[in-house]
CSV table of C-alpha atoms and ligand atoms in Angstrom, one decimal:
chain,number,residue,atom,x,y,z
A,1,MET,CA,115.1,107.4,107.9
A,2,LYS,CA,116.5,108.8,104.7
A,3,VAL,CA,115.7,107.0,101.5
A,4,HIS,CA,116.4,107.6,97.8
A,5,ALA,CA,113.6,108.7,95.5
A,6,ILE,CA,113.1,110.5,92.2
A,7,ALA,CA,111.1,113.7,92.4
A,8,THR,CA,109.8,116.5,90.2
A,9,GLU,CA,110.1,120.0,91.7
A,10,TYR,CA,107.4,121.9,89.8
A,11,PRO,CA,104.8,121.1,87.0
A,12,HIS,CA,106.5,119.7,83.9
A,13,ALA,CA,110.0,119.8,85.6
A,14,PRO,CA,112.1,116.8,84.7
A,15,PHE,CA,112.5,114.1,87.3
A,16,GLY,CA,115.7,113.9,89.3
A,17,PRO,CA,117.2,112.1,92.3
A,18,ARG,CA,116.1,113.3,95.7
A,19,VAL,CA,116.7,112.0,99.3
A,20,ILE,CA,113.4,112.0,101.3
A,21,GLU,CA,112.6,111.4,104.9
A,22,ARG,CA,110.4,108.4,105.8
A,23,ARG,CA,109.1,108.2,109.4
A,24,GLU,CA,110.6,105.8,111.9
A,25,PRO,CA,108.3,102.8,112.1
A,26,ARG,CA,105.5,103.1,114.6
A,27,ALA,CA,104.1,100.0,116.4
A,28,ASP,CA,101.6,99.2,113.5
A,29,ASP,CA,104.0,100.1,110.7
A,30,VAL,CA,105.6,97.9,108.1
A,31,VAL,CA,108.9,98.9,106.3
A,32,ILE,CA,108.9,97.8,102.7
A,33,ASP,CA,111.9,97.5,100.4
A,34,ILE,CA,110.3,98.5,97.1
A,35,ALA,CA,111.0,96.2,94.2
A,36,PHE,CA,108.7,97.8,91.5
A,37,CYS,CA,106.4,100.8,91.1
A,38,GLY,CA,104.0,101.2,88.2
A,39,ILE,CA,103.5,104.5,86.4
A,40,CYS,CA,99.8,105.4,86.4
A,41,HIS,CA,98.4,108.1,84.1
A,42,SER,CA,97.3,109.8,87.3
A,43,ASP,CA,101.0,110.3,88.1
A,44,VAL,CA,101.3,112.3,84.8
A,45,HIS,CA,98.1,114.4,85.5
A,46,GLN,CA,99.4,115.2,89.0
A,47,ALA,CA,103.1,115.8,88.2
A,48,ARG,CA,101.9,118.3,85.6
A,49,ASP,CA,99.3,119.8,88.0
A,50,GLU,CA,96.5,119.1,85.5
A,51,TRP,CA,93.9,118.7,88.2
A,52,GLY,CA,95.0,121.6,90.3
A,53,GLY,CA,96.4,121.6,93.9
A,54,ALA,CA,99.5,119.6,93.2
A,55,ARG,CA,102.2,119.6,96.0
A,56,PHE,CA,105.9,119.9,95.2
A,57,PRO,CA,108.4,118.4,95.4
A,58,MET,CA,106.4,115.4,94.3
A,59,VAL,CA,107.5,111.8,94.4
A,60,PRO,CA,104.6,110.0,92.6
A,61,GLY,CA,103.8,106.3,92.6
A,62,HIS,CA,100.9,104.3,94.0
A,63,GLU,CA,101.4,100.9,92.4
A,64,ILE,CA,104.0,99.6,94.8
A,65,VAL,CA,105.2,96.0,95.3
A,66,GLY,CA,108.1,95.0,97.5
A,67,ARG,CA,109.2,92.9,100.5
A,68,VAL,CA,108.7,93.6,104.1
A,69,ILE,CA,112.1,94.2,105.8
A,70,GLU,CA,111.0,95.3,109.3
A,71,VAL,CA,107.8,95.4,111.3
A,72,GLY,CA,106.7,97.5,114.3
A,73,ALA,CA,106.1,95.7,117.7
A,74,GLY,CA,102.3,95.6,117.3
A,75,VAL,CA,102.2,94.3,113.7
A,76,THR,CA,100.3,91.0,113.5
A,77,ARG,CA,99.6,90.3,109.8
A,78,PHE,CA,103.1,90.6,108.2
A,79,GLU,CA,106.7,89.6,108.8
A,80,PRO,CA,110.0,90.2,107.2
A,81,GLY,CA,110.2,88.6,103.8
A,82,ASP,CA,106.5,88.8,102.9
A,83,LEU,CA,105.6,90.0,99.4
A,84,VAL,CA,103.3,93.0,99.8
A,85,GLY,CA,101.8,95.9,98.0
A,86,VAL,CA,100.7,99.5,98.6
A,87,GLY,CA,98.1,101.3,96.5
A,88,CYS,CA,96.7,104.8,96.4
A,89,MET,CA,96.1,105.2,100.1
A,90,VAL,CA,98.3,104.9,103.1
A,91,ASP,CA,95.9,105.9,105.9
A,92,SER,CA,92.4,107.1,106.8
A,93,CYS,CA,90.6,108.1,110.1
A,94,ARG,CA,89.7,104.4,110.6
A,95,SER,CA,86.6,105.2,112.6
A,96,CYS,CA,84.0,107.0,110.4
A,97,GLY,CA,81.1,105.4,108.6
A,98,GLN,CA,82.9,105.1,105.3
A,99,CYS,CA,86.0,103.6,106.9
A,100,GLY,CA,83.7,101.2,108.8
A,101,ALA,CA,82.1,100.2,105.5
A,102,HIS,CA,85.6,99.4,104.0
A,103,HIS,CA,85.4,102.4,101.7
A,104,GLU,CA,88.5,104.1,103.0
A,105,GLN,CA,88.9,106.1,99.8
A,106,PHE,CA,85.8,108.0,100.9
A,107,CYS,CA,86.9,108.5,104.6
A,108,GLU,CA,84.8,111.4,106.0
A,109,LYS,CA,87.9,113.0,107.3
A,110,GLY,CA,89.7,112.5,103.9
A,111,CYS,CA,92.1,109.6,103.5
A,112,SER,CA,95.8,109.9,103.3
A,113,TRP,CA,96.8,109.6,99.6
A,114,THR,CA,100.1,107.7,99.0
A,115,TYR,CA,101.6,110.9,97.4
A,116,ASN,CA,100.6,114.4,96.7
A,117,GLY,CA,98.8,114.4,100.0
A,118,THR,CA,99.5,114.5,103.8
A,119,GLU,CA,99.5,112.0,106.6
A,120,MET,CA,96.4,112.2,108.8
A,121,ASP,CA,98.1,115.0,110.8
A,122,ARG,CA,97.4,117.1,107.7
A,123,GLU,CA,100.9,118.5,107.8
A,124,THR,CA,103.5,115.8,106.9
A,125,PRO,CA,103.6,115.4,103.2
A,126,THR,CA,103.3,111.9,101.7
A,127,TYR,CA,105.8,110.6,99.1
A,128,GLY,CA,105.0,107.8,96.7
A,129,GLY,CA,106.7,104.7,95.3
A,130,TYR,CA,109.2,106.1,92.9
A,131,SER,CA,111.6,105.4,95.8
A,132,THR,CA,113.5,102.6,97.4
A,133,HIS,CA,111.5,102.2,100.7
A,134,VAL,CA,108.2,103.1,102.2
A,135,VAL,CA,106.8,102.9,105.7
A,136,VAL,CA,103.0,102.2,105.9
A,137,SER,CA,100.6,101.1,108.6
A,138,GLU,CA,99.8,97.4,108.2
A,139,ARG,CA,96.1,98.2,107.7
A,140,PHE,CA,97.0,99.7,104.3
A,141,VAL,CA,99.4,97.0,103.2
A,142,LEU,CA,98.1,94.3,100.9
A,143,ARG,CA,99.3,90.7,100.6
A,144,VAL,CA,100.5,89.9,97.1
A,145,PRO,CA,100.2,86.2,96.1
A,146,GLU,CA,103.7,84.7,95.8
A,147,SER,CA,102.6,83.0,92.5
A,148,LEU,CA,102.4,86.4,90.8
A,149,ASP,CA,105.4,88.1,89.1
A,150,PRO,CA,106.2,91.1,91.3
A,151,ALA,CA,106.7,93.5,88.4
A,152,GLY,CA,103.4,92.5,86.7
A,153,ALA,CA,101.6,92.6,90.1
A,154,ALA,CA,102.5,96.2,90.8
A,155,PRO,CA,99.9,97.8,88.5
A,156,LEU,CA,97.2,95.7,90.2
A,157,LEU,CA,97.5,98.1,93.1
A,158,CYS,CA,95.8,100.9,91.1
A,159,ALA,CA,94.9,99.8,87.5
A,160,GLY,CA,93.8,96.4,88.8
A,161,ILE,CA,91.5,97.6,91.7
A,162,THR,CA,90.2,100.6,89.8
A,163,THR,CA,88.8,98.3,87.1
A,164,TRP,CA,87.9,95.4,89.4
A,165,SER,CA,85.7,97.6,91.5
A,166,PRO,CA,83.1,98.7,88.9
A,167,LEU,CA,83.0,95.2,87.4
A,168,ARG,CA,82.0,93.9,90.8
A,169,GLN,CA,79.7,96.8,91.6
A,170,TRP,CA,77.7,96.0,88.4
A,171,GLY,CA,77.9,92.2,89.1
A,172,THR,CA,79.7,91.3,85.9
A,173,LYS,CA,79.1,87.6,85.1
A,174,ALA,CA,79.6,85.1,82.3
A,175,GLY,CA,77.9,86.2,79.1
A,176,ASP,CA,77.6,89.9,79.9
A,177,GLU,CA,78.4,92.2,77.1
A,178,VAL,CA,81.2,94.6,78.4
A,179,ALA,CA,82.9,97.3,76.4
A,180,VAL,CA,86.2,98.7,77.6
A,181,VAL,CA,87.2,102.1,76.2
A,182,GLY,CA,90.9,103.1,75.9
A,183,LEU,CA,93.6,100.4,75.8
A,184,GLY,CA,96.2,101.7,78.3
A,185,GLY,CA,97.1,100.6,81.8
A,186,LEU,CA,93.5,100.6,83.2
A,187,GLY,CA,92.0,99.4,79.9
A,188,HIS,CA,94.2,96.3,79.6
A,189,MET,CA,93.4,95.3,83.2
A,190,ALA,CA,89.7,95.8,82.6
A,191,VAL,CA,89.8,93.5,79.6
A,192,LYS,CA,91.8,90.8,81.5
A,193,LEU,CA,89.5,91.0,84.6
A,194,ALA,CA,86.2,91.1,82.7
A,195,ALA,CA,87.3,88.2,80.5
A,196,ALA,CA,88.4,86.2,83.6
A,197,MET,CA,84.8,86.8,85.0
A,198,GLY,CA,83.5,85.3,81.8
A,199,ALA,CA,82.2,88.4,80.1
A,200,ASN,CA,82.2,88.9,76.4
A,201,VAL,CA,84.5,91.9,76.0
A,202,THR,CA,84.7,94.4,73.1
A,203,MET,CA,87.7,96.8,73.1
A,204,PHE,CA,87.2,100.3,71.9
A,205,SER,CA,90.4,102.0,70.9
A,206,THR,CA,91.8,104.9,68.8
A,207,SER,CA,94.8,102.8,67.9
A,208,PRO,CA,94.3,100.3,65.0
A,209,GLY,CA,97.7,98.7,65.9
A,210,LYS,CA,96.3,97.5,69.3
A,211,ALA,CA,93.7,95.1,67.7
A,212,ALA,CA,95.8,91.9,68.0
A,213,ASP,CA,96.8,92.8,71.6
A,214,ALA,CA,93.1,93.3,72.5
A,215,GLU,CA,92.4,89.7,71.4
A,216,ARG,CA,95.5,88.3,73.2
A,217,LEU,CA,94.4,90.1,76.4
A,218,GLY,CA,91.0,88.4,76.2
A,219,ALA,CA,88.7,90.7,74.1
A,220,ALA,CA,86.3,88.9,71.8
A,221,GLY,CA,85.9,92.0,69.6
A,222,PHE,CA,87.8,95.2,68.7
A,223,ALA,CA,86.2,98.4,67.5
A,224,LEU,CA,87.9,101.6,66.2
A,225,SER,CA,86.4,104.6,68.1
A,226,THR,CA,87.7,106.9,65.4
A,227,ASP,CA,85.3,105.4,62.8
A,228,PRO,CA,81.8,106.8,63.2
A,229,ALA,CA,80.3,103.6,61.7
A,230,THR,CA,81.4,101.8,64.8
A,231,PHE,CA,78.8,103.6,66.9
A,232,GLU,CA,76.0,102.6,64.4
A,233,ARG,CA,77.1,99.0,64.2
A,234,LEU,CA,77.3,98.4,67.9
A,235,LYS,CA,74.4,100.6,69.0
A,236,GLY,CA,72.4,99.2,72.0
A,237,ARG,CA,74.8,96.2,72.4
A,238,PHE,CA,76.4,96.6,75.9
A,239,ASP,CA,75.4,95.9,79.5
A,240,LEU,CA,78.4,97.8,80.9
A,241,ILE,CA,80.9,100.2,79.5
A,242,ILE,CA,84.2,100.9,81.4
A,243,ASP,CA,85.6,104.2,80.2
A,244,THR,CA,89.3,104.7,80.9
A,245,ILE,CA,90.2,107.5,78.5
A,246,SER,CA,92.5,110.1,80.0
A,247,ALA,CA,91.6,112.9,77.6
A,248,PRO,CA,88.3,114.8,76.9
A,249,HIS,CA,85.9,112.9,74.7
A,250,ASP,CA,82.2,112.6,73.9
A,251,TYR,CA,80.4,110.5,76.5
A,252,ASN,CA,77.1,110.8,74.6
A,253,GLN,CA,78.5,108.8,71.7
A,254,TYR,CA,79.3,105.9,74.1
A,255,LEU,CA,76.0,106.1,76.0
A,256,GLY,CA,74.3,105.2,72.7
A,257,LEU,CA,76.1,101.8,72.8
A,258,LEU,CA,74.3,100.7,76.0
A,259,LYS,CA,71.3,98.5,76.2
A,260,PRO,CA,68.3,99.9,78.1
A,261,TYR,CA,69.2,100.0,81.8
A,262,GLY,CA,72.8,99.6,80.9
A,263,ALA,CA,75.6,101.5,82.7
A,264,MET,CA,78.6,103.4,81.7
A,265,VAL,CA,81.3,103.9,84.4
A,266,VAL,CA,83.7,106.7,84.0
A,267,LEU,CA,87.2,105.9,85.3
A,268,GLY,CA,89.4,108.2,83.2
A,269,ILE,CA,89.8,111.7,84.6
A,270,PRO,CA,90.3,114.2,81.7
A,271,PRO,CA,91.4,117.6,82.9
A,272,VAL,CA,88.5,119.3,81.2
A,273,ALA,CA,84.7,118.6,81.6
A,274,SER,CA,82.5,117.2,78.8
A,275,GLU,CA,78.8,117.8,78.2
A,276,VAL,CA,76.3,115.1,78.7
A,277,GLY,CA,72.9,115.5,77.0
A,278,ALA,CA,69.8,114.5,78.9
A,279,PHE,CA,68.4,112.5,76.0
A,280,SER,CA,71.6,110.3,76.0
A,281,LEU,CA,70.5,109.1,79.4
A,282,ILE,CA,66.8,109.2,79.3
A,283,ALA,CA,66.3,107.2,76.1
A,284,GLY,CA,66.8,103.7,77.5
A,285,ASN,CA,67.1,104.6,81.3
A,286,LYS,CA,70.9,104.6,81.0
A,287,ARG,CA,73.1,105.0,84.0
A,288,LEU,CA,76.2,107.2,83.9
A,289,ALA,CA,78.5,106.5,87.0
A,290,GLY,CA,82.0,107.0,88.3
A,291,SER,CA,84.2,104.9,90.4
A,292,LEU,CA,87.3,105.8,92.5
A,293,ILE,CA,89.9,103.0,93.0
A,294,GLY,CA,88.5,100.6,95.7
A,295,GLY,CA,88.7,100.0,99.4
A,296,ILE,CA,91.4,98.0,101.1
A,297,ALA,CA,89.4,94.8,101.6
A,298,GLU,CA,88.2,95.0,98.0
A,299,THR,CA,91.8,95.4,96.9
A,300,GLN,CA,92.8,92.2,98.8
A,301,GLU,CA,89.9,90.4,97.2
A,302,MET,CA,91.1,91.5,93.7
A,303,LEU,CA,94.7,90.4,94.5
A,304,ASP,CA,93.5,87.0,95.6
A,305,PHE,CA,91.4,86.6,92.5
A,306,CYS,CA,94.4,87.5,90.4
A,307,GLY,CA,96.5,85.0,92.3
A,308,GLU,CA,93.9,82.2,91.6
A,309,HIS,CA,93.5,83.2,87.9
A,310,GLY,CA,97.1,84.1,87.2
A,311,VAL,CA,96.2,87.6,86.2
A,312,VAL,CA,99.0,90.2,86.1
A,313,SER,CA,99.7,93.4,84.1
A,314,ASP,CA,101.7,93.4,80.8
A,315,VAL,CA,104.6,95.6,81.8
A,316,GLU,CA,107.6,97.3,80.3
A,317,ILE,CA,110.3,97.7,83.0
A,318,VAL,CA,112.0,101.1,83.0
A,319,SER,CA,114.8,102.6,85.1
A,320,GLY,CA,114.4,105.7,87.3
A,321,ALA,CA,116.1,107.7,84.7
A,322,ASP,CA,113.5,106.8,82.1
A,323,VAL,CA,110.4,108.3,83.8
A,324,ASP,CA,110.2,111.5,81.7
A,325,ALA,CA,110.4,109.5,78.5
A,326,ALA,CA,107.8,107.1,79.8
A,327,TYR,CA,105.4,110.0,80.5
A,328,GLU,CA,105.9,111.3,76.9
A,329,ARG,CA,105.1,107.9,75.5
A,330,MET,CA,102.0,107.6,77.7
A,331,MET,CA,100.8,111.0,76.3
A,332,LYS,CA,100.9,109.4,72.9
A,333,GLY,CA,99.0,106.2,73.9
A,334,ASP,CA,102.3,104.4,73.4
A,335,VAL,CA,102.3,102.0,76.4
A,336,ARG,CA,102.0,98.2,76.3
A,337,TYR,CA,100.5,98.3,78.8
A,338,ARG,CA,102.1,99.6,81.9
A,339,PHE,CA,105.5,101.1,82.6
A,340,VAL,CA,106.9,99.8,85.8
A,341,ILE,CA,110.0,101.3,87.5
A,342,ASP,CA,112.7,98.9,88.7
A,343,ALA,CA,113.3,100.5,92.2
A,344,SER,CA,116.8,99.0,92.3
A,345,THR,CA,117.8,101.7,89.7
A,346,ILE,CA,116.9,104.5,92.1
A,347,GLY,CA,119.6,106.2,94.2
A,348,GLY,CA,122.8,104.6,95.2
B,1,NAP,P1,97.0,105.3,79.9
B,1,NAP,O1,97.8,104.0,80.2
B,1,NAP,O2,97.7,106.5,79.4
B,1,NAP,O3,95.8,104.9,78.9
B,1,NAP,C1,94.9,105.8,78.5
B,1,NAP,C2,94.3,105.3,77.1
B,1,NAP,O4,93.3,106.2,76.7
B,1,NAP,C3,95.4,105.4,76.0
B,1,NAP,O5,96.2,104.3,75.9
B,1,NAP,C4,94.5,105.6,74.8
B,1,NAP,O6,94.0,104.3,74.4
B,1,NAP,C5,93.3,106.3,75.3
B,1,NAP,N1,93.4,107.8,75.0
B,1,NAP,C6,94.4,108.6,75.3
B,1,NAP,N2,94.1,109.8,74.8
B,1,NAP,C7,93.0,109.7,74.1
B,1,NAP,C8,92.2,110.6,73.3
B,1,NAP,N3,92.6,111.9,73.1
B,1,NAP,N4,91.0,110.2,72.8
B,1,NAP,C9,90.6,108.9,72.9
B,1,NAP,N5,91.4,108.0,73.6
B,1,NAP,C10,92.5,108.4,74.2
B,1,NAP,O7,96.3,105.8,81.2
B,1,NAP,P2,95.8,104.9,82.5
B,1,NAP,O8,96.9,104.9,83.5
B,1,NAP,O9,95.1,103.7,82.1
B,1,NAP,O10,94.7,106.0,83.2
B,1,NAP,C11,93.5,106.3,82.4
B,1,NAP,C12,92.8,107.4,83.1
B,1,NAP,O11,92.2,106.9,84.3
B,1,NAP,C13,93.6,108.6,83.6
B,1,NAP,O12,92.9,109.8,83.4
B,1,NAP,C14,93.9,108.4,85.1
B,1,NAP,O13,94.1,109.5,85.8
B,1,NAP,C15,92.5,107.7,85.4
B,1,NAP,N6,92.5,106.9,86.7
B,1,NAP,C16,91.4,106.9,87.4
B,1,NAP,C17,91.3,106.2,88.5
B,1,NAP,C18,90.1,106.1,89.3
B,1,NAP,O14,90.1,105.7,90.5
B,1,NAP,N7,88.9,106.4,88.7
B,1,NAP,C19,92.4,105.4,88.9
B,1,NAP,C20,93.6,105.4,88.1
B,1,NAP,C21,93.6,106.2,87.0
B,1,NAP,P3,93.8,103.8,72.9
B,1,NAP,O15,95.2,103.9,72.2
B,1,NAP,O16,93.3,102.4,73.0
B,1,NAP,O17,92.8,104.7,72.2
B,2,ZN,ZN1,96.6,105.2,89.6
B,3,ZN,ZN1,87.3,107.6,107.9
């Protein structure tokens, strides 16, 4: 089936309309009429080929929410009309140890990324959610609680699960001291989710103008990371640091903020590496870790939690024609706190 999308043809090329081919639904497929798709900073990194290996033409978008309009004959979990989501993955081998452990993102054969990748045949390119429709196996489709605003729910499919997963991996609970670094799409979800888990959250930001927002989002404290005194004042304070910065920065400085045995989890993926000194880790048995999105079951658990607690992203809705401008604003840290494309503005 042919569907409308917006694509970029080479790194840094402006986005423009493009008609793409989606497969005819297989027995286990769900056809989704996309309502909204979030703009993740990973879309910017990949559309600009900042990580290498980008595939063009590229239709980014892995924060998809829409309604089911058709299901294959073997689909058991969804029916037309259901509010659903699709995140960063659309398939995996379904049989390896990692898939069996519900860590499809680490599939031993390599999962199928929603865009800038291929289907499991390793030939057919995948195209993401900056588009009107998508066809996905029901195993990779998430149920979105009807109580949630669909535009605000879209970013949960990446920003939500990416911050939920490390909070759960480190068993975040009431009273924990959690620092969130970088107040953008991931950062604002980390604050909301950690606060909903009862943690005492401190927001670290380079933007003084975001202090009031940090408090409104649930942070108990706000610290300017551009002020060296911040790192003296809050030394040894935190159990967990969630680092969402998209640009190179000094990890050592933040490691100094951890309590002994505390952990810093890197989520942001700057295009260039940063050095980590051994003393930064050894003094206080600190743990420096990373975390990549989350598995499908874990994503459903996060969506259900958000449904119960009324957690959604703060979004600014943009049209398909505004994507280039939205990317430029993200590069300046000027996003409050997620751009979401209204898919009804695409094509026609
Ligand atoms: P975003 O909305 O653009 O937010 C990034 C924030 O980082 C900015 O708002 C800004 O916050 C801060 N920042 C930007 N440049 C900075 C600099 N030079 N120095 C210090 N702080 C800076 O991006 P996002 O969508 O949240 O994504 C953040 C990163 O996570 C990206 O690298 C993305 O690729 C990555 N990511 C990783 C995963 C994963 O699975 N691990 C999943 C999704 C995204 P302040 O204004 O508050 O300083
Ligand atoms: Zn993302
Ligand atoms: Zn697998």
